[in-house]
Amino acid sequence: MTGRALKVILLVAVVLRLAPLLGAWNRPEGFFAPDSAGYRELAESLIETGEFQRHGEAEIFRTPGYPLLLCAASVFGDSWWRAVCLFQIALDVVLVYLVFLLGCMLCSRRAGVWAAAFQALIVVLAPPDAAFWALSTLWSIWLWGDQVPAGLRG
């Protein structure tokens, strides 16, 4: 039963994350956060000059990870933002699955399903968050994987 429940949870996660993107498919300006332009400027600077700067000055407040993702997405031309959003959606759905695994490892399979269900309902549209949380959860699984007593594993 938990296998079917997990599939339903992952499907719900995909639908909840795709809905805002599909609603803004032809209107990207309504999809961005206020600081999105800054990340785009950094990506353009990296592409054009190879330097991590905005307005001719080095950027010291942001890390280059997200602008590098935007650089990679520039191969899609004007649809770059759609590619980034789809990538973030995929990462966020992977995060739901990783939360399931972590719940199974630390408690039980049932706890993993409940944790994944809650995570599926949390729709985060802030761009860098998906990658951060997915990598943090993956790191947690790697870190605790061998240290969880066998009796607590799902």
mmCIF file of C-alpha atoms in Angstrom:
data_model
loop_
_atom_site.group_PDB
_atom_site.id
_atom_site.type_symbol
_atom_site.label_atom_id
_atom_site.label_comp_id
_atom_site.label_asym_id
_atom_site.label_seq_id
_atom_site.Cartn_x
_atom_site.Cartn_y
_atom_site.Cartn_z
ATOM 1 C CA MET A 1 0.000 0.000 0.000
ATOM 2 C CA THR A 2 2.811 2.444 0.777
ATOM 3 C CA GLY A 3 4.207 1.978 -2.747
ATOM 4 C CA ARG A 4 0.933 3.112 -4.281
ATOM 5 C CA ALA A 5 0.578 5.919 -1.730
ATOM 6 C CA LEU A 6 4.071 7.156 -2.583
ATOM 7 C CA LYS A 7 3.235 7.215 -6.306
ATOM 8 C CA VAL A 8 0.088 9.253 -5.610
ATOM 9 C CA ILE A 9 2.072 11.628 -3.381
ATOM 10 C CA LEU A 10 4.712 12.138 -6.071
ATOM 11 C CA LEU A 11 2.014 12.753 -8.675
ATOM 12 C CA VAL A 12 0.357 15.342 -6.424
ATOM 13 C CA ALA A 13 3.757 16.986 -5.922
ATOM 14 C CA VAL A 14 4.262 17.245 -9.688
ATOM 15 C CA VAL A 15 0.787 18.672 -10.307
ATOM 16 C CA LEU A 16 1.067 21.245 -7.515
ATOM 17 C CA ARG A 17 4.420 22.423 -8.825
ATOM 18 C CA LEU A 18 3.479 22.457 -12.509
ATOM 19 C CA ALA A 19 0.264 24.456 -12.042
ATOM 20 C CA PRO A 20 1.927 27.864 -11.411
ATOM 21 C CA LEU A 21 4.357 27.293 -14.284
ATOM 22 C CA LEU A 22 1.581 26.402 -16.733
ATOM 23 C CA GLY A 23 -0.360 29.468 -15.609
ATOM 24 C CA ALA A 24 2.624 31.696 -16.422
ATOM 25 C CA TRP A 25 3.817 29.826 -19.523
ATOM 26 C CA ASN A 26 3.259 32.850 -21.790
ATOM 27 C CA ARG A 27 3.697 35.529 -19.098
ATOM 28 C CA PRO A 28 7.108 35.031 -17.466
ATOM 29 C CA GLU A 29 7.140 38.496 -15.869
ATOM 30 C CA GLY A 30 4.485 37.417 -13.385
ATOM 31 C CA PHE A 31 6.441 34.354 -12.336
ATOM 32 C CA PHE A 32 9.635 35.910 -10.987
ATOM 33 C CA ALA A 33 10.551 36.982 -7.473
ATOM 34 C CA PRO A 34 11.782 40.548 -6.931
ATOM 35 C CA ASP A 35 15.446 39.510 -6.885
ATOM 36 C CA SER A 36 15.244 37.333 -10.018
ATOM 37 C CA ALA A 37 16.610 40.135 -12.184
ATOM 38 C CA GLY A 38 19.779 40.226 -10.083
ATOM 39 C CA TYR A 39 20.421 36.542 -10.641
ATOM 40 C CA ARG A 40 19.798 36.974 -14.361
ATOM 41 C CA GLU A 41 22.250 39.905 -14.491
ATOM 42 C CA LEU A 42 24.910 37.768 -12.817
ATOM 43 C CA ALA A 43 24.312 34.961 -15.294
ATOM 44 C CA GLU A 44 24.574 37.366 -18.227
ATOM 45 C CA SER A 45 27.811 38.770 -16.787
ATOM 46 C CA LEU A 46 29.240 35.262 -16.508
ATOM 47 C CA ILE A 47 28.252 34.482 -20.097
ATOM 48 C CA GLU A 48 29.482 37.751 -21.602
ATOM 49 C CA THR A 49 32.624 38.540 -19.583
ATOM 50 C CA GLY A 50 33.294 35.468 -17.467
ATOM 51 C CA GLU A 51 33.119 37.645 -14.348
ATOM 52 C CA PHE A 52 30.761 37.390 -11.400
ATOM 53 C CA GLN A 53 29.600 40.986 -11.189
ATOM 54 C CA ARG A 54 26.639 43.345 -11.394
ATOM 55 C CA HIS A 55 26.822 46.919 -12.632
ATOM 56 C CA GLY A 56 30.602 46.609 -13.049
ATOM 57 C CA GLU A 57 31.242 45.605 -9.432
ATOM 58 C CA ALA A 58 31.994 42.177 -7.975
ATOM 59 C CA GLU A 59 28.990 40.473 -6.385
ATOM 60 C CA ILE A 60 29.683 39.578 -2.746
ATOM 61 C CA PHE A 61 26.179 38.812 -1.464
ATOM 62 C CA ARG A 62 25.180 35.908 -3.715
ATOM 63 C CA THR A 63 26.888 32.630 -4.473
ATOM 64 C CA PRO A 64 27.458 31.651 -8.121
ATOM 65 C CA GLY A 65 25.443 28.395 -8.004
ATOM 66 C CA TYR A 66 22.081 29.701 -9.190
ATOM 67 C CA PRO A 67 23.532 32.080 -11.809
ATOM 68 C CA LEU A 68 25.504 29.120 -13.179
ATOM 69 C CA LEU A 69 22.240 27.193 -13.525
ATOM 70 C CA LEU A 70 20.822 30.163 -15.443
ATOM 71 C CA CYS A 71 23.912 30.155 -17.672
ATOM 72 C CA ALA A 72 23.340 26.503 -18.492
ATOM 73 C CA ALA A 73 19.683 27.224 -19.261
ATOM 74 C CA SER A 74 20.640 29.964 -21.708
ATOM 75 C CA VAL A 75 21.082 27.249 -24.363
ATOM 76 C CA PHE A 76 17.272 27.170 -24.530
ATOM 77 C CA GLY A 77 17.140 30.757 -25.830
ATOM 78 C CA ASP A 78 14.025 32.697 -24.861
ATOM 79 C CA SER A 79 12.654 29.635 -23.077
ATOM 80 C CA TRP A 80 15.547 29.624 -20.598
ATOM 81 C CA TRP A 81 13.249 30.460 -17.696
ATOM 82 C CA ARG A 82 10.938 27.548 -18.528
ATOM 83 C CA ALA A 83 13.890 25.152 -18.515
ATOM 84 C CA VAL A 84 15.015 26.483 -15.129
ATOM 85 C CA CYS A 85 11.512 26.145 -13.700
ATOM 86 C CA LEU A 86 11.154 22.574 -14.988
ATOM 87 C CA PHE A 87 14.538 21.695 -13.504
ATOM 88 C CA GLN A 88 13.498 23.172 -10.153
ATOM 89 C CA ILE A 89 10.212 21.274 -10.261
ATOM 90 C CA ALA A 90 12.107 18.042 -10.892
ATOM 91 C CA LEU A 91 14.456 18.794 -7.987
ATOM 92 C CA ASP A 92 11.544 19.576 -5.705
ATOM 93 C CA VAL A 93 9.796 16.302 -6.578
ATOM 94 C CA VAL A 94 13.070 14.468 -5.961
ATOM 95 C CA LEU A 95 13.112 16.230 -2.580
ATOM 96 C CA VAL A 96 9.688 14.736 -1.776
ATOM 97 C CA TYR A 97 11.101 11.286 -2.514
ATOM 98 C CA LEU A 98 14.248 11.974 -0.462
ATOM 99 C CA VAL A 99 12.091 13.057 2.489
ATOM 100 C CA PHE A 100 10.285 9.731 2.139
ATOM 101 C CA LEU A 101 13.606 7.868 2.255
ATOM 102 C CA LEU A 102 14.797 9.868 5.239
ATOM 103 C CA GLY A 103 11.543 9.199 7.095
ATOM 104 C CA CYS A 104 11.891 5.484 6.362
ATOM 105 C CA MET A 105 15.483 5.458 7.561
ATOM 106 C CA LEU A 106 14.878 7.361 10.774
ATOM 107 C CA CYS A 107 11.457 6.025 11.773
ATOM 108 C CA SER A 108 9.374 3.706 9.619
ATOM 109 C CA ARG A 109 7.928 3.332 6.146
ATOM 110 C CA ARG A 110 4.657 4.794 7.375
ATOM 111 C CA ALA A 111 6.453 7.847 8.779
ATOM 112 C CA GLY A 112 8.253 8.216 5.444
ATOM 113 C CA VAL A 113 4.931 8.281 3.588
ATOM 114 C CA TRP A 114 3.500 10.908 5.958
ATOM 115 C CA ALA A 115 6.654 13.025 5.715
ATOM 116 C CA ALA A 116 6.572 12.825 1.914
ATOM 117 C CA ALA A 117 2.883 13.784 1.909
ATOM 118 C CA PHE A 118 3.568 16.895 3.966
ATOM 119 C CA GLN A 119 6.569 17.796 1.797
ATOM 120 C CA ALA A 120 4.470 17.341 -1.359
ATOM 121 C CA LEU A 121 2.041 19.964 -0.110
ATOM 122 C CA ILE A 122 4.777 22.528 0.494
ATOM 123 C CA VAL A 123 5.142 24.355 -2.793
ATOM 124 C CA VAL A 124 8.189 26.618 -2.694
ATOM 125 C CA LEU A 125 8.602 28.970 -5.609
ATOM 126 C CA ALA A 126 11.753 30.730 -4.408
ATOM 127 C CA PRO A 127 14.318 29.702 -7.053
ATOM 128 C CA PRO A 128 17.407 28.654 -5.072
ATOM 129 C CA ASP A 129 15.438 26.766 -2.411
ATOM 130 C CA ALA A 130 14.737 23.606 -4.390
ATOM 131 C CA ALA A 131 18.397 22.813 -5.019
ATOM 132 C CA PHE A 132 19.441 23.695 -1.471
ATOM 133 C CA TRP A 133 16.848 21.513 0.231
ATOM 134 C CA ALA A 134 17.270 18.590 -2.164
ATOM 135 C CA LEU A 135 21.042 18.577 -1.670
ATOM 136 C CA SER A 136 20.704 19.062 2.109
ATOM 137 C CA THR A 137 18.314 16.128 2.396
ATOM 138 C CA LEU A 138 20.495 13.950 0.179
ATOM 139 C CA TRP A 139 23.476 14.837 2.368
ATOM 140 C CA SER A 140 21.469 13.917 5.488
ATOM 141 C CA ILE A 141 20.610 10.523 4.023
ATOM 142 C CA TRP A 142 24.245 9.934 3.151
ATOM 143 C CA LEU A 143 25.418 11.098 6.573
ATOM 144 C CA TRP A 144 22.939 9.110 8.655
ATOM 145 C CA GLY A 145 22.491 6.112 6.386
ATOM 146 C CA ASP A 146 24.924 3.842 8.213
ATOM 147 C CA GLN A 147 24.308 5.277 11.673
ATOM 148 C CA VAL A 148 20.595 4.578 12.056
ATOM 149 C CA PRO A 149 20.025 1.440 14.151
ATOM 150 C CA ALA A 150 18.525 -1.423 12.125
ATOM 151 C CA GLY A 151 15.454 -1.524 14.383
ATOM 152 C CA LEU A 152 14.533 2.058 13.416
ATOM 153 C CA ARG A 153 14.828 1.541 9.672
ATOM 154 C CA GLY A 154 11.670 1.028 7.606
#
